[in-house]
CSV table of C-alpha atoms in Angstrom, one decimal:
chain,number,residue,atom,x,y,z
M,25,MET,CA,86.9,115.0,87.3
M,26,ASN,CA,88.1,117.9,88.7
M,27,PHE,CA,90.8,119.3,89.2
M,28,ASP,CA,91.9,123.1,90.2
M,29,LEU,CA,94.8,124.5,89.3
M,30,GLN,CA,96.5,124.2,92.4
M,31,ILE,CA,96.4,120.5,92.2
M,32,LEU,CA,98.0,120.4,89.0
M,33,GLU,CA,99.9,123.0,90.3
M,34,LEU,CA,101.6,120.4,93.0
M,35,VAL,CA,101.6,117.5,90.6
M,36,CYS,CA,103.7,119.1,88.4
M,37,SER,CA,105.4,120.1,91.1
M,38,ARG,CA,106.0,115.9,92.2
M,39,LEU,CA,106.9,115.4,89.0
M,40,CYS,CA,109.6,117.3,88.4
M,41,HIS,CA,111.1,116.4,92.2
M,42,ASP,CA,111.1,113.4,91.5
M,43,LEU,CA,112.4,112.8,87.7
M,44,ILE,CA,115.0,115.6,88.7
M,45,SER,CA,117.5,112.8,90.2
M,46,PRO,CA,117.8,110.3,87.1
M,47,VAL,CA,117.5,113.2,84.6
M,48,GLY,CA,120.5,114.7,86.5
M,49,ALA,CA,122.3,111.7,86.8
M,50,VAL,CA,122.1,111.2,83.1
M,51,GLY,CA,123.5,114.6,82.5
M,52,ASN,CA,126.8,114.5,85.3
M,53,GLY,CA,126.9,110.1,83.1
M,54,LEU,CA,127.5,112.1,80.2
M,55,GLU,CA,129.5,114.6,80.9
M,56,LEU,CA,132.0,111.9,83.1
M,57,MET,CA,131.7,109.8,79.4
M,58,ALA,CA,133.1,113.7,77.2
M,59,GLU,CA,135.9,113.7,79.1
M,60,GLU,CA,139.1,111.9,79.2
M,61,GLY,CA,139.9,109.1,81.9
M,62,ASP,CA,140.8,105.5,81.5
M,63,ASP,CA,138.3,102.6,81.0
M,64,GLU,CA,136.8,102.6,84.2
M,65,LEU,CA,135.5,105.9,84.5
M,66,LEU,CA,133.3,105.3,81.1
M,67,GLU,CA,132.8,102.3,82.1
M,68,ASP,CA,131.3,103.4,85.4
M,69,ALA,CA,129.7,106.6,83.3
M,70,ARG,CA,128.2,104.9,80.7
M,71,LYS,CA,126.2,102.2,84.0
M,72,LEU,CA,125.2,105.6,85.2
M,73,VAL,CA,123.7,106.9,82.1
M,74,GLU,CA,122.0,103.4,81.4
M,75,SER,CA,120.3,103.1,84.9
M,76,SER,CA,119.2,106.6,85.0
M,77,THR,CA,118.0,106.5,82.5
M,78,GLN,CA,116.2,103.8,83.3
M,79,ARG,CA,115.2,104.9,87.1
M,80,ALA,CA,113.5,108.1,84.7
M,81,SER,CA,112.2,106.1,82.1
M,82,SER,CA,110.3,103.8,84.7
M,83,LEU,CA,108.9,106.2,86.3
M,84,LEU,CA,107.8,108.4,83.2
M,85,GLN,CA,105.9,105.5,82.5
M,86,MET,CA,104.4,105.4,86.4
M,87,TYR,CA,102.9,108.9,86.7
M,88,ARG,CA,101.9,108.7,83.1
M,89,CYS,CA,99.1,107.1,84.2
M,90,ALA,CA,98.8,107.0,88.0
M,91,TYR,CA,98.7,110.6,86.9
M,92,GLY,CA,97.9,111.4,82.8
M,93,ASN,CA,94.6,109.7,81.1
M,94,ALA,CA,96.8,106.5,79.8
M,95,GLY,CA,95.6,105.2,83.4
M,96,ASN,CA,91.8,105.4,82.2
M,97,GLN,CA,91.8,102.9,79.7
M,98,PRO,CA,89.3,100.2,79.4
M,99,SER,CA,92.6,97.8,79.5
M,100,PHE,CA,95.2,99.5,81.9
M,101,GLY,CA,94.2,96.8,85.4
M,102,ALA,CA,95.8,95.6,88.7
M,103,GLY,CA,98.0,93.7,86.6
M,104,GLU,CA,99.4,97.3,84.2
M,105,ALA,CA,99.7,99.4,87.7
M,106,VAL,CA,101.6,96.9,89.8
M,107,LYS,CA,103.9,95.6,86.7
M,108,LEU,CA,104.2,99.7,86.6
M,109,ALA,CA,105.0,100.3,91.0
M,110,ARG,CA,107.2,96.9,90.4
M,111,GLU,CA,108.9,98.7,88.4
M,112,ALA,CA,109.5,102.2,89.7
M,113,LEU,CA,109.3,101.4,93.4
M,114,ASP,CA,113.3,100.5,94.8
M,115,PRO,CA,114.1,96.9,95.8
M,116,ALA,CA,117.2,97.9,98.1
M,117,ARG,CA,114.4,99.6,99.6
M,118,VAL,CA,111.3,98.6,99.7
M,119,GLU,CA,110.1,95.0,99.2
M,120,PHE,CA,106.9,94.6,97.4
M,121,LYS,CA,104.4,91.7,97.1
M,122,ALA,CA,101.4,91.9,95.2
M,123,ASP,CA,98.9,88.5,95.3
M,124,LEU,CA,96.5,89.3,92.2
M,125,PRO,CA,93.6,86.7,90.8
M,126,ALA,CA,93.8,86.5,87.4
M,127,VAL,CA,90.7,89.2,86.4
M,128,ALA,CA,90.4,89.5,83.2
M,129,ASP,CA,88.3,92.2,83.6
M,130,TRP,CA,88.2,95.1,86.2
M,131,PRO,CA,86.1,97.6,87.3
M,132,GLN,CA,86.7,100.7,85.9
M,133,GLY,CA,89.3,103.2,87.2
M,134,PHE,CA,90.4,100.3,89.8
M,135,GLY,CA,94.2,99.7,88.4
M,136,LYS,CA,94.8,103.6,88.4
M,137,LEU,CA,93.5,104.2,91.6
M,138,LEU,CA,95.0,101.4,92.4
M,139,LEU,CA,98.6,103.3,91.6
M,140,ASN,CA,97.5,106.0,92.9
M,141,ALA,CA,97.1,104.3,96.5
M,142,ILE,CA,100.0,102.2,96.6
M,143,LEU,CA,102.2,105.4,96.0
M,144,THR,CA,100.7,106.9,98.9
M,145,ALA,CA,100.9,103.7,101.1
M,146,VAL,CA,104.9,103.4,99.9
M,147,GLU,CA,105.4,106.6,101.6
M,148,TRP,CA,104.5,105.1,104.5
M,149,LEU,CA,107.7,103.5,105.5
M,150,PRO,CA,110.3,106.9,106.1
M,151,ARG,CA,112.7,103.9,106.2
M,152,GLY,CA,112.0,101.4,104.5
M,153,GLY,CA,110.7,98.0,104.7
M,154,LYS,CA,107.3,95.6,102.8
M,155,LEU,CA,104.4,96.7,101.3
M,156,SER,CA,102.1,94.0,100.5
M,157,LEU,CA,98.4,94.3,98.1
M,158,ALA,CA,95.8,91.9,98.1
M,159,ALA,CA,92.8,92.3,95.5
M,160,SER,CA,90.0,90.9,94.5
M,161,GLU,CA,87.0,91.1,92.6
M,162,SER,CA,83.5,89.6,92.1
M,163,ASP,CA,80.4,91.0,90.4
M,164,GLY,CA,82.0,93.8,88.8
M,165,LYS,CA,82.7,94.7,92.4
M,166,ALA,CA,86.9,95.0,93.4
M,167,MET,CA,88.7,96.0,96.5
M,168,PHE,CA,92.6,95.9,97.5
M,169,GLY,CA,94.3,96.0,101.1
M,170,LEU,CA,97.4,98.1,101.4
M,171,THR,CA,99.8,96.9,104.1
M,172,VAL,CA,102.6,99.0,105.2
M,173,GLU,CA,105.9,97.3,107.8
M,174,GLY,CA,108.8,98.2,108.6
M,175,GLN,CA,110.3,101.2,111.2
M,176,GLN,CA,108.7,103.7,111.8
M,177,ALA,CA,105.9,103.5,109.2
M,178,GLY,CA,102.6,104.7,109.3
M,179,TYR,CA,100.2,107.9,108.4
M,180,SER,CA,99.9,111.0,109.8
M,181,PRO,CA,96.1,112.4,111.0
M,182,GLU,CA,97.0,114.4,108.2
M,183,VAL,CA,97.3,111.9,105.6
M,184,ALA,CA,93.8,109.9,106.6
M,185,ARG,CA,91.8,114.0,106.7
M,186,LEU,CA,93.1,114.2,103.3
M,187,LEU,CA,92.4,110.7,101.6
M,188,ALA,CA,89.3,111.7,103.4
M,189,LEU,CA,89.1,114.9,100.9
M,190,ASP,CA,88.9,117.0,104.2
M,191,ARG,CA,91.7,120.1,103.5
M,192,THR,CA,90.5,121.5,106.5
M,193,GLY,CA,93.4,123.7,108.0
M,194,THR,CA,95.9,122.0,105.8
M,195,GLU,CA,96.8,123.8,103.0
M,196,LEU,CA,98.4,121.5,99.9
M,197,THR,CA,101.9,120.7,99.0
M,198,ALA,CA,103.8,118.9,96.7
M,199,HIS,CA,104.5,117.4,100.1
M,200,ASN,CA,100.6,115.6,101.4
M,201,ILE,CA,99.1,116.0,98.0
M,202,GLN,CA,99.2,112.4,96.5
M,203,PRO,CA,97.0,111.0,99.7
M,204,TYR,CA,94.6,114.2,98.3
M,205,LEU,CA,94.9,112.3,94.8
M,206,THR,CA,93.9,108.9,95.8
M,207,GLY,CA,91.4,110.0,97.4
M,208,LEU,CA,90.2,112.2,94.6
M,209,ILE,CA,90.0,109.5,92.3
M,210,ALA,CA,88.5,107.7,94.7
M,211,SER,CA,84.7,109.4,95.4
M,212,HIS,CA,85.2,109.5,91.1
M,213,ASN,CA,85.6,105.4,90.9
M,214,LYS,CA,82.9,105.4,94.1
M,215,PHE,CA,85.4,103.3,96.1
M,216,ARG,CA,85.5,103.8,99.5
M,217,LEU,CA,89.2,104.1,101.7
M,218,GLU,CA,89.7,103.2,104.7
M,219,LEU,CA,92.3,103.3,107.7
M,220,SER,CA,94.2,101.2,109.9
M,221,GLN,CA,96.6,101.1,112.5
M,222,PRO,CA,96.8,98.0,113.6
M,223,ALA,CA,100.1,97.7,115.3
M,224,ALA,CA,103.1,100.0,115.1
M,225,GLY,CA,105.0,99.9,112.4
M,226,MET,CA,102.1,99.0,110.5
M,227,ALA,CA,99.9,100.1,108.3
M,228,ILE,CA,96.9,99.5,106.4
M,229,LEU,CA,95.0,100.9,103.3
M,230,GLN,CA,92.0,99.5,102.0
M,231,GLY,CA,89.4,100.0,99.1
M,232,ARG,CA,86.8,98.7,97.9
M,233,THR,CA,83.7,99.7,95.4
M,234,ALA,CA,81.4,101.3,97.1
M,235,GLY,CA,77.4,100.3,97.6
């Protein structure tokens, strides 16, 4: 898979943007613990450090597989992708449900594509909501369906174009690089993506092995 320098820079920008908050919170918690204070303040600081450290760790593990070579390994399938997504998504904002069959060997690259598709679809929930996943595999071919439901849920025409790898009239930024990257991974692994918005507040992203 060929990446140009701009895409690499934008992915790095996205990573840094998402990690600044939990890493900064760890620093704030440590500063509070270093100050003299009552036991209640120290306990609050300890909890802040603990939760922020866990948040940063979950994001790093997810992005390691979504953007790095770890997601290309044969052992990285749909189950691993769902586990990482579930640990990284905010349960107070997104209700994530996944229906996966017991498949020993998903097609190469399916787990990485699925994880990136989840990262794409969750951005279609500006005010939170439900994210539902269903996937299946047969004779070496796989498919998935991601459905988002929530207030103002949906995708823009720009996102639809970027998933189809159409950059005409669109400047790639750290805010829209995710759908384009998902489209690249789908194309590389010979998957076809389909989009639909069957009702207000609902959008669907489907992927299936091409051919």
